[in-house]
Short mmCIF file of C-alpha atoms in Angstrom, two decimals:
data_model
loop_
_atom_site.label_atom_id
_atom_site.label_comp_id
_atom_site.label_asym_id
_atom_site.label_seq_id
_atom_site.Cartn_x
_atom_site.Cartn_y
_atom_site.Cartn_z
CA MET A 152 16.40 14.44 4.32
CA TRP A 153 13.70 14.50 1.75
CA THR A 154 14.81 13.90 -1.82
CA MET A 155 13.10 13.29 -5.07
CA LYS A 156 14.02 12.49 -8.62
CA VAL A 157 11.63 14.55 -10.57
CA PHE A 158 12.25 14.11 -14.21
CA SER A 159 11.80 10.55 -15.27
CA LYS A 160 12.74 9.94 -18.88
CA LYS A 161 9.70 10.01 -21.08
CA SER A 162 10.50 9.89 -24.72
CA LYS A 163 8.09 11.50 -27.11
CA GLY A 164 7.92 8.20 -28.97
CA VAL A 165 5.93 6.50 -26.22
CA SER A 166 2.98 8.85 -26.47
CA THR A 167 3.10 8.73 -30.27
CA THR A 168 2.97 4.95 -30.14
CA ARG A 169 -0.05 5.08 -27.87
CA SER A 170 -1.70 7.60 -30.11
CA GLU A 171 -0.96 5.49 -33.18
CA ALA A 172 -2.19 2.36 -31.43
CA LEU A 173 -5.48 4.08 -30.73
CA LYS A 174 -5.78 5.09 -34.38
CA SER A 175 -5.27 1.55 -35.67
CA LYS A 176 -8.26 -0.49 -36.77
CA PRO A 177 -8.73 -4.07 -35.58
CA VAL A 178 -9.81 -6.60 -38.20
CA LYS A 179 -11.16 -10.07 -37.49
CA SER A 180 -9.12 -12.97 -38.84
CA SER A 181 -10.60 -14.74 -41.86
CA GLN A 182 -9.67 -18.10 -40.34
CA ILE A 183 -12.11 -17.97 -37.47
CA THR A 184 -15.74 -18.94 -37.18
CA GLU A 185 -18.23 -17.57 -34.70
CA GLU A 186 -21.32 -18.91 -33.03
CA ARG A 187 -23.63 -17.72 -30.27
CA SER A 188 -24.20 -19.38 -26.93
CA GLU A 189 -27.66 -19.74 -25.39
CA SER A 190 -27.04 -16.52 -23.48
CA ASN A 191 -26.13 -14.78 -26.76
CA GLU A 192 -22.44 -14.57 -25.97
CA VAL A 193 -19.94 -15.09 -28.77
CA ILE A 194 -17.96 -18.33 -29.06
CA ILE A 195 -15.00 -18.07 -31.43
CA HIS A 196 -13.49 -21.13 -33.08
CA TYR A 197 -9.94 -20.58 -34.21
CA PRO A 198 -7.18 -22.79 -35.67
CA VAL A 199 -4.05 -23.59 -33.71
CA THR A 200 -1.01 -25.21 -35.26
CA MET A 201 0.85 -27.83 -33.26
CA ARG A 202 3.81 -26.54 -31.27
CA PRO A 203 7.18 -27.49 -32.84
CA LEU A 204 8.22 -29.69 -29.91
CA ILE A 205 4.91 -31.55 -29.91
CA ALA A 206 5.05 -31.84 -33.72
CA ARG A 207 8.54 -33.39 -33.51
CA LEU A 208 7.41 -35.84 -30.86
CA ALA A 209 4.33 -36.75 -32.91
CA LYS A 210 6.53 -37.30 -35.98
CA ARG A 211 8.91 -39.45 -33.99
CA PHE A 212 6.07 -41.66 -32.84
CA GLY A 213 4.65 -41.87 -36.34
CA GLN A 214 1.67 -39.68 -35.62
CA PRO A 215 0.43 -36.97 -37.99
CA HIS A 216 2.36 -33.84 -37.14
CA ASP A 217 0.78 -31.26 -39.42
CA ILE A 218 -2.72 -31.39 -37.96
CA ILE A 219 -4.34 -28.04 -37.32
CA GLN A 220 -6.38 -28.13 -34.15
CA THR A 221 -9.37 -25.93 -33.50
CA LYS A 222 -9.81 -24.18 -30.19
CA LYS A 223 -12.80 -22.42 -28.76
CA LEU A 224 -12.87 -19.11 -26.96
CA ARG A 225 -16.04 -18.11 -25.17
CA LEU A 226 -16.37 -14.39 -24.57
CA ASP A 227 -18.31 -12.92 -21.68
CA LYS A 228 -20.89 -10.17 -22.08
CA LEU A 229 -18.36 -7.35 -22.09
CA GLY A 230 -16.04 -9.20 -24.46
CA THR A 231 -18.96 -9.91 -26.77
CA GLY A 232 -19.81 -6.22 -26.76
CA VAL A 233 -16.29 -5.26 -27.85
CA TRP A 234 -16.14 -8.11 -30.40
CA GLU A 235 -19.32 -6.83 -32.03
CA LEU A 236 -17.74 -3.40 -32.42
CA ILE A 237 -14.82 -4.79 -34.43
CA ASP A 238 -15.76 -4.25 -38.06
CA GLY A 239 -12.44 -3.31 -39.69
CA ARG A 240 -13.52 0.33 -40.00
CA ARG A 241 -13.71 1.48 -36.40
CA SER A 242 -10.45 2.49 -34.73
CA VAL A 243 -9.42 1.32 -31.27
CA ARG A 244 -10.14 4.86 -30.05
CA ARG A 245 -13.68 4.74 -31.44
CA ILE A 246 -14.31 1.28 -29.98
CA THR A 247 -13.05 2.54 -26.62
CA GLU A 248 -15.36 5.54 -26.76
CA MET A 249 -18.37 3.40 -27.65
CA PHE A 250 -17.53 0.89 -24.93
CA ALA A 251 -17.11 3.67 -22.35
CA GLU A 252 -20.41 5.22 -23.36
CA ALA A 253 -22.28 1.92 -23.28
CA HIS A 254 -21.09 1.09 -19.77
CA GLN A 255 -20.72 4.61 -18.32
CA LEU A 256 -17.01 4.09 -17.79
CA GLN A 257 -14.35 6.76 -17.74
CA ARG A 258 -12.31 7.04 -20.91
CA ARG A 259 -9.03 5.84 -19.39
CA GLU A 260 -10.58 2.83 -17.66
CA ALA A 261 -12.36 1.82 -20.86
CA GLU A 262 -9.16 2.32 -22.85
CA VAL A 263 -7.16 0.02 -20.57
CA ALA A 264 -9.90 -2.64 -20.58
CA VAL A 265 -10.41 -2.57 -24.36
CA THR A 266 -6.72 -2.50 -25.28
CA GLN A 267 -5.93 -5.38 -22.90
CA PHE A 268 -8.75 -7.38 -24.44
CA LEU A 269 -7.65 -6.60 -28.00
CA ARG A 270 -4.08 -7.53 -27.12
CA GLN A 271 -5.28 -10.93 -25.88
CA LEU A 272 -7.28 -11.44 -29.08
CA GLY A 273 -4.23 -10.44 -31.12
CA GLN A 274 -1.97 -12.88 -29.25
CA ARG A 275 -4.34 -15.70 -30.19
CA GLY A 276 -4.39 -14.57 -33.79
CA LEU A 277 -8.08 -13.72 -33.74
CA ILE A 278 -7.60 -10.17 -34.93
CA GLY A 279 -5.01 -8.17 -36.80
CA MET A 280 -4.41 -4.42 -36.80
CA GLN A 281 -4.42 -2.20 -39.86
CA MET B 262 -4.69 35.21 -20.40
CA CYS B 263 -7.66 37.46 -19.88
CA ARG B 264 -10.14 37.01 -17.10
CA GLY B 265 -12.90 36.09 -19.57
CA SER B 266 -11.17 32.98 -20.89
CA PHE B 267 -10.27 31.99 -17.35
CA GLU B 268 -13.96 31.97 -16.49
CA GLU B 269 -14.67 29.84 -19.56
CA LEU B 270 -12.37 27.17 -18.20
CA ALA B 271 -14.08 27.10 -14.84
CA ASP B 272 -16.85 24.58 -15.53
CA ASN B 273 -14.71 21.84 -17.01
CA TRP B 274 -12.47 21.14 -14.08
CA LYS B 275 -12.34 18.18 -11.74
CA GLU B 276 -10.99 17.54 -8.29
CA ILE B 277 -7.94 15.39 -7.67
CA ALA B 278 -7.25 14.57 -4.03
CA TRP B 279 -4.73 12.01 -2.93
CA ASN B 280 -3.04 11.31 0.38
CA GLY B 281 -3.34 14.76 1.89
CA VAL B 282 -3.06 17.02 -1.14
CA GLY B 283 -5.80 18.23 -3.44
CA PHE B 284 -6.18 20.47 -6.48
CA ARG B 285 -8.33 20.90 -9.54
CA VAL B 286 -7.30 20.05 -13.10
CA PRO B 287 -8.98 20.31 -16.50
CA GLU B 288 -11.59 17.61 -17.05
CA GLU B 289 -9.64 15.97 -19.88
CA TRP B 290 -6.49 15.48 -17.81
CA GLU B 291 -6.10 11.90 -16.67
CA ILE B 292 -3.97 10.38 -13.95
CA GLY B 293 -1.00 8.66 -15.57
CA GLN B 294 1.15 7.33 -12.76
CA MET B 295 0.43 7.30 -9.07
CA GLY B 296 2.39 6.46 -5.98
CA ILE B 297 1.84 7.05 -2.28
CA ARG B 298 3.02 10.67 -2.57
CA HIS B 299 3.35 11.10 -6.29
CA LEU B 300 1.00 11.77 -9.20
CA THR B 301 1.49 12.47 -12.86
CA LEU B 302 -1.31 13.85 -14.97
CA GLU B 303 -1.56 13.62 -18.72
CA ASP B 304 -3.47 15.59 -21.27
CA ASN B 305 -4.16 14.48 -24.86
CA TRP B 306 -0.53 15.15 -25.83
CA GLY B 307 1.31 13.39 -23.01
CA PRO B 308 2.49 14.28 -19.49
CA ALA B 309 1.14 17.66 -18.41
CA MET B 310 1.87 17.85 -14.71
CA GLU B 311 3.77 16.05 -12.00
CA ILE B 312 3.50 16.45 -8.27
CA LYS B 313 5.46 14.92 -5.42
CA TRP B 314 5.19 15.75 -1.78
CA ALA B 315 6.50 14.66 1.61
CA PRO B 316 6.43 15.73 5.24
CA VAL B 317 9.53 17.61 6.32
CA LYS B 318 11.37 17.06 9.57
CA GLY B 319 13.52 19.95 10.66
CA LYS B 320 14.40 22.97 8.57
CA PHE B 321 13.52 23.12 4.89
CA SER B 322 15.72 24.99 2.45
CA HIS B 323 14.51 25.64 -1.08
CA ARG B 324 17.99 26.41 -2.30
CA SER B 325 19.55 23.20 -1.00
CA HIS B 326 16.61 21.22 -2.28
CA LEU B 327 16.97 22.68 -5.75
CA LYS B 328 20.67 21.80 -5.66
CA ARG B 329 19.80 18.29 -4.63
CA LEU B 330 17.23 18.13 -7.40
CA ILE B 331 19.84 19.09 -9.96
CA ALA B 332 22.32 16.62 -8.50
CA VAL B 333 20.07 13.61 -9.02
CA GLN B 334 19.45 14.40 -12.70
CA THR B 335 21.57 12.92 -15.44
CA GLY B 336 22.64 13.89 -18.94
CA GLY B 337 22.00 17.23 -20.62
CA LEU B 338 18.98 17.97 -18.48
CA LYS B 339 21.17 18.62 -15.45
CA LYS B 340 22.64 21.75 -17.00
CA THR B 341 19.30 23.21 -17.97
CA ILE B 342 17.59 23.19 -14.57
CA GLN B 343 17.68 26.65 -13.18
CA GLU B 344 15.88 28.93 -10.83
CA TRP B 345 12.98 30.70 -12.43
CA SER B 346 11.18 33.72 -11.10
CA VAL B 347 7.51 32.88 -11.05
CA PRO B 348 4.96 35.29 -12.58
CA ALA B 349 3.17 37.68 -10.24
CA ARG B 350 -0.11 35.77 -10.58
CA TRP B 351 1.58 32.55 -9.44
CA GLU B 352 3.02 34.43 -6.47
CA LYS B 353 -0.46 35.55 -5.50
CA ALA B 354 -1.88 32.05 -5.93
CA LEU B 355 0.83 30.61 -3.68
CA SER B 356 0.67 33.29 -1.03
CA GLY B 357 0.20 30.80 1.82
CA PHE B 358 3.38 28.92 0.93
CA GLN B 359 7.09 29.54 0.87
CA PHE B 360 8.14 28.74 -2.68
CA ARG B 361 10.78 28.97 -5.34
CA GLY B 362 10.35 28.46 -9.08
CA PHE B 363 12.49 26.43 -11.44
CA SER B 364 12.53 25.63 -15.14
CA TRP B 365 14.24 23.06 -17.33
CA GLN B 366 14.72 22.28 -20.98
CA GLY B 367 15.07 18.72 -22.31
CA GLU B 368 15.63 17.53 -25.87
CA THR B 369 11.96 17.04 -26.57
CA GLN B 370 10.26 18.55 -23.56
CA SER B 371 10.53 21.50 -21.29
CA GLY B 372 8.85 22.49 -18.10
CA ARG B 373 8.59 24.82 -15.19
CA GLY B 374 7.42 24.44 -11.68
CA VAL B 375 7.69 25.35 -8.04
CA ILE B 376 9.05 23.84 -4.89
CA LEU B 377 6.60 24.65 -2.13
CA TYR B 378 6.82 24.48 1.61
CA CYS B 379 3.83 24.91 3.86
CA PRO B 380 4.84 26.20 7.32
CA VAL B 381 1.47 25.14 8.77
CA CYS B 382 1.51 21.42 7.98
CA ARG B 383 5.29 21.20 7.35
CA LYS B 384 4.88 19.52 4.02
CA ALA B 385 7.06 20.19 1.00
CA ALA B 386 5.77 19.67 -2.50
CA LEU B 387 7.19 19.88 -5.96
CA ILE B 388 4.76 20.78 -8.71
CA GLN B 389 5.91 20.99 -12.29
CA PHE B 390 4.08 21.57 -15.54
CA PHE B 391 5.39 20.07 -18.75
CA LEU B 392 4.99 22.47 -21.62
CA THR B 393 2.16 21.02 -23.71
CA GLU B 394 -0.69 22.49 -25.69
CA SER B 395 -2.82 22.80 -22.56
CA THR B 396 -0.23 24.06 -20.09
CA ARG B 397 0.92 26.70 -22.59
CA GLN B 398 -2.25 28.53 -21.61
CA GLU B 399 -1.16 30.46 -18.58
CA ALA B 400 -4.58 30.16 -16.97
CA ILE B 401 -4.34 26.40 -16.55
CA PRO B 402 -1.21 26.09 -14.35
CA LEU B 403 -2.38 29.18 -12.50
CA ARG B 404 -5.77 27.67 -11.71
CA VAL B 405 -4.15 24.39 -10.62
CA LEU B 406 -1.92 26.30 -8.20
CA GLN B 407 -4.78 28.46 -6.95
CA THR B 408 -6.73 25.34 -5.99
CA PHE B 409 -3.79 23.47 -4.47
CA GLN B 410 -4.24 22.47 -0.82
CA ASP B 411 -1.97 20.34 1.30
CA HIS B 412 -3.90 20.22 4.56
CA ARG B 413 -7.38 20.53 5.97
CA SER B 414 -8.60 21.71 9.32
CA ASP B 415 -11.13 18.96 10.01
CA ASP B 416 -8.90 15.90 10.58
CA GLN B 417 -10.24 14.28 7.45
CA THR B 418 -8.49 13.34 4.23
CA VAL B 419 -10.23 13.56 0.89
CA TRP B 420 -9.46 10.94 -1.73
CA SER B 421 -10.73 11.80 -5.19
CA VAL B 422 -9.29 9.97 -8.17
CA PHE B 423 -10.79 8.60 -11.37
CA ASP B 424 -14.50 8.36 -10.56
CA ILE B 425 -14.46 7.80 -6.81
CA ARG B 426 -14.49 10.29 -3.96
CA ALA B 427 -14.17 9.44 -0.29
CA VAL B 428 -13.52 11.23 2.97
CA ILE B 429 -11.50 9.19 5.45
CA PRO B 430 -10.38 10.15 8.98
CA ALA B 431 -6.87 11.58 8.70
CA ASN B 432 -5.44 9.08 11.20
CA PHE B 433 -6.11 6.25 8.74
CA LYS B 434 -2.99 5.81 6.66
CA HIS B 435 -3.02 4.66 3.08
CA VAL B 436 -1.63 1.13 2.83
CA ARG B 437 -2.36 0.03 -0.72
CA HIS B 438 -4.33 0.83 -3.83
CA SER B 439 -5.26 -0.97 -6.98
CA PHE B 440 -7.03 0.53 -9.98
CA LYS B 441 -7.69 -2.27 -12.42
CA PRO B 442 -10.31 -1.90 -15.13
CA GLY B 443 -13.60 -2.80 -13.51
CA ASN B 444 -12.28 -3.07 -9.98
CA TYR B 445 -10.80 -0.37 -7.75
CA GLU B 446 -9.54 -0.94 -4.23
CA LEU B 447 -8.19 1.58 -1.76
CA ALA B 448 -7.07 0.36 1.66
CA PHE B 449 -6.32 2.28 4.87
CA GLU B 450 -5.17 1.30 8.31
CA HIS B 451 -5.17 2.88 11.73
CA ARG B 452 -3.73 0.87 14.58
CA ARG B 453 -5.41 -2.49 14.13
CA GLN B 454 -8.38 -1.20 12.22
CA LYS B 455 -8.58 -1.50 8.44
CA VAL B 456 -10.91 0.15 5.98
CA ILE B 457 -11.08 -0.92 2.35
CA LEU B 458 -13.04 0.95 -0.29
CA TYR B 459 -14.22 -0.93 -3.35
CA ARG B 460 -15.68 0.15 -6.63
CA TRP B 461 -16.85 -2.22 -9.34
CA ALA B 462 -18.12 -1.42 -12.82
CA PRO B 463 -20.05 -1.91 -15.00
CA ALA B 464 -22.77 -3.04 -12.61
CA THR B 465 -25.05 -4.19 -15.45
CA ALA B 466 -22.51 -6.86 -16.36
CA LEU B 467 -21.69 -7.85 -12.78
CA LEU B 468 -25.33 -8.10 -11.72
CA ALA B 469 -26.62 -9.57 -14.98
CA ASP B 470 -27.25 -13.04 -13.66
CA ARG B 471 -27.23 -12.48 -9.89
CA ASP B 472 -28.39 -9.91 -7.40
CA LEU B 473 -26.24 -7.79 -5.11
CA MET B 474 -26.35 -10.48 -2.41
CA GLY B 475 -25.05 -13.07 -4.87
CA PHE B 476 -22.32 -10.71 -5.99
CA GLY B 477 -21.39 -9.96 -2.36
CA ARG B 478 -20.92 -13.66 -1.65
CA THR B 479 -18.22 -13.83 -4.33
CA ILE B 480 -16.09 -11.25 -2.55
CA ILE B 481 -16.60 -12.10 1.12
CA ASP B 482 -13.50 -13.68 2.54
CA PHE B 483 -14.77 -14.12 6.07
CA ARG B 484 -17.44 -16.32 7.62
CA ALA B 485 -20.61 -14.28 7.64
CA ALA B 486 -24.30 -14.94 8.00
CA ASP B 487 -26.85 -13.61 5.54
CA PRO B 488 -26.68 -9.86 5.05
CA VAL B 489 -29.13 -7.40 6.48
CA GLU B 490 -30.48 -4.36 4.71
CA VAL B 491 -29.23 -1.02 5.99
CA MET B 492 -30.73 2.31 5.00
CA LEU B 493 -28.21 5.11 5.31
CA GLU B 494 -29.47 8.51 4.23
CA ASP B 495 -31.01 7.62 0.86
CA ARG B 496 -28.79 4.64 0.18
CA GLN B 497 -29.99 1.09 0.52
CA MET B 498 -27.11 -1.16 1.43
CA LEU B 499 -26.47 -4.78 2.22
CA GLU B 500 -24.40 -5.38 5.31
CA TRP B 501 -22.52 -8.53 6.25
CA LYS B 502 -21.03 -8.77 9.71
CA ALA B 503 -18.89 -11.34 11.44
CA SER B 504 -17.77 -11.34 15.04
CA PRO B 505 -15.21 -13.67 16.52
CA ARG B 506 -16.46 -16.45 18.77
CA ILE B 507 -14.91 -16.00 22.17
CA LYS B 508 -13.83 -19.27 23.70
CA TRP B 509 -11.43 -19.92 26.51
CA VAL B 510 -8.97 -21.42 23.99
CA SER B 511 -8.93 -18.16 22.06
CA ARG B 512 -6.99 -16.53 24.86
CA PHE B 513 -3.97 -18.39 23.57
CA LEU B 514 -4.59 -17.66 19.90
CA PRO B 515 -4.01 -14.46 17.92
CA ARG B 516 -6.88 -12.08 18.52
CA PRO B 517 -9.61 -12.72 15.96
CA SER B 518 -11.12 -9.90 13.96
CA TYR B 519 -14.48 -8.29 13.62
CA HIS B 520 -15.54 -7.77 10.02
CA GLY B 521 -18.18 -5.70 8.35
CA LEU B 522 -18.88 -5.25 4.68
CA ARG B 523 -21.42 -2.95 3.10
CA LEU B 524 -22.32 -2.96 -0.56
CA TRP B 525 -24.64 -0.75 -2.50
CA HIS B 526 -25.64 -0.43 -6.10
CA LEU B 527 -25.75 2.90 -7.94
CA PRO B 528 -27.87 2.11 -11.02
CA GLU B 529 -27.64 5.66 -12.39
CA LYS B 530 -23.83 5.42 -12.35
CA ASN B 531 -23.70 1.72 -13.28
CA ARG B 532 -21.44 1.06 -10.31
CA VAL B 533 -21.32 -1.06 -7.18
CA LEU B 534 -19.61 0.52 -4.20
CA GLY B 535 -18.42 -1.25 -1.09
CA VAL B 536 -16.76 -0.49 2.21
CA LYS B 537 -15.15 -3.15 4.35
CA MET B 538 -14.07 -2.57 7.91
CA GLN B 539 -11.96 -4.97 9.90
CA SER B 540 -10.87 -4.54 13.47
CA LYS B 541 -9.48 -6.39 16.45
CA ARG B 542 -12.09 -4.61 18.54
CA ALA B 543 -15.82 -4.23 18.01
CA LEU B 544 -16.47 -2.24 14.83
CA ASP B 545 -16.87 1.51 15.12
CA ILE B 546 -20.24 1.65 13.38
CA ARG B 547 -20.49 5.44 13.56
CA SER B 548 -17.21 5.76 11.71
CA LEU B 549 -18.29 3.13 9.18
CA ASP B 550 -21.55 5.04 8.62
CA ARG B 551 -19.68 8.28 8.04
CA ILE B 552 -17.29 6.70 5.54
CA CYS B 553 -20.18 5.07 3.66
CA VAL B 554 -22.15 8.33 3.49
CA ASP B 555 -19.16 10.25 2.14
CA TYR B 556 -18.08 7.58 -0.33
CA GLU B 557 -19.45 8.25 -3.79
CA SER B 558 -18.97 7.64 -7.46
CA ILE B 559 -18.67 10.93 -9.35
#
């Protein structure tokens, strides 16, 4: 017999969060430096502190344990395009719209691509949200 | 809603077709969740519509199904689901179906819908509209229902979601789908024949430092010679083909497959489309041609 559970729980909060997330404005971290590759793609240099376990091991072996390393992140063409749109004034929604327009993408596809990318940048500490 | 405003809505609608059912929705509605026989659509405020459907074996009873529907709900919602007599315009729109309306009231949301049964194709469907800014306008749910179809007479199935539209022979069953940003895949199978539709975007980024042949080589997972150019209607495609080598030893091995992959670039849409066919027998080129002609980016 055919059955279905129709009404999955969808709290109003989820859509509000999405809406608020789209309103937020990404800001580049002040601790990063940028350069351009030969193909004009952005390379971001960003500081990384040593992981606690590694720091403890380094200390134990008499090595400096408070060194801040620098890592590099090379963006592709699409990533560079989004990076250039981050100016602290444009919202995620506006960046998504501009990205969709530039690449003739549908709004939802662009939104997923841009928000995933921004999330990855945020996890590395390259941007913050205001 | 008056006829005039209904006409105003008419231009900004798009087709959604998925696994045997099809209907039109306002342009700004987006697919939220999708399953093999399930779709939710969202407007700017959140979920706007949900549809589920399934073939029915034996007798279908709306009343017992509504009871079952209530039984599987939990919490306060269970008490609020009730039969609802649909407006006369809905009745007219659903004249080819046997149907019964229902409504419900949650803490933050409410909705109304219909359980439909089509005596021709023996499919049952549940369509419900969440009460949002857009579905409050009576014309929108009405238009959705007016355009709802659950079968065709030509043994073809239309698939129209996001920005792709394809027509696939009805005997090919959906086996998987993937809609990741930049890369869509939709796979079908009939007996030992598989068809996979691809869509990549944006083409300007994918083809920035290579041509279509170079791009094709990154996705071919079978041994194939250089592609040949195929002109199909006004589309210029690249076609890779691979046939199994028949040796006497192969009699004792699993039957090898025939493969064919066609790719074409749509510069005006900034997309690359592809169709792959795989079969244990020689490829049905006529069928492949038909699928390629009907497959488009909208």
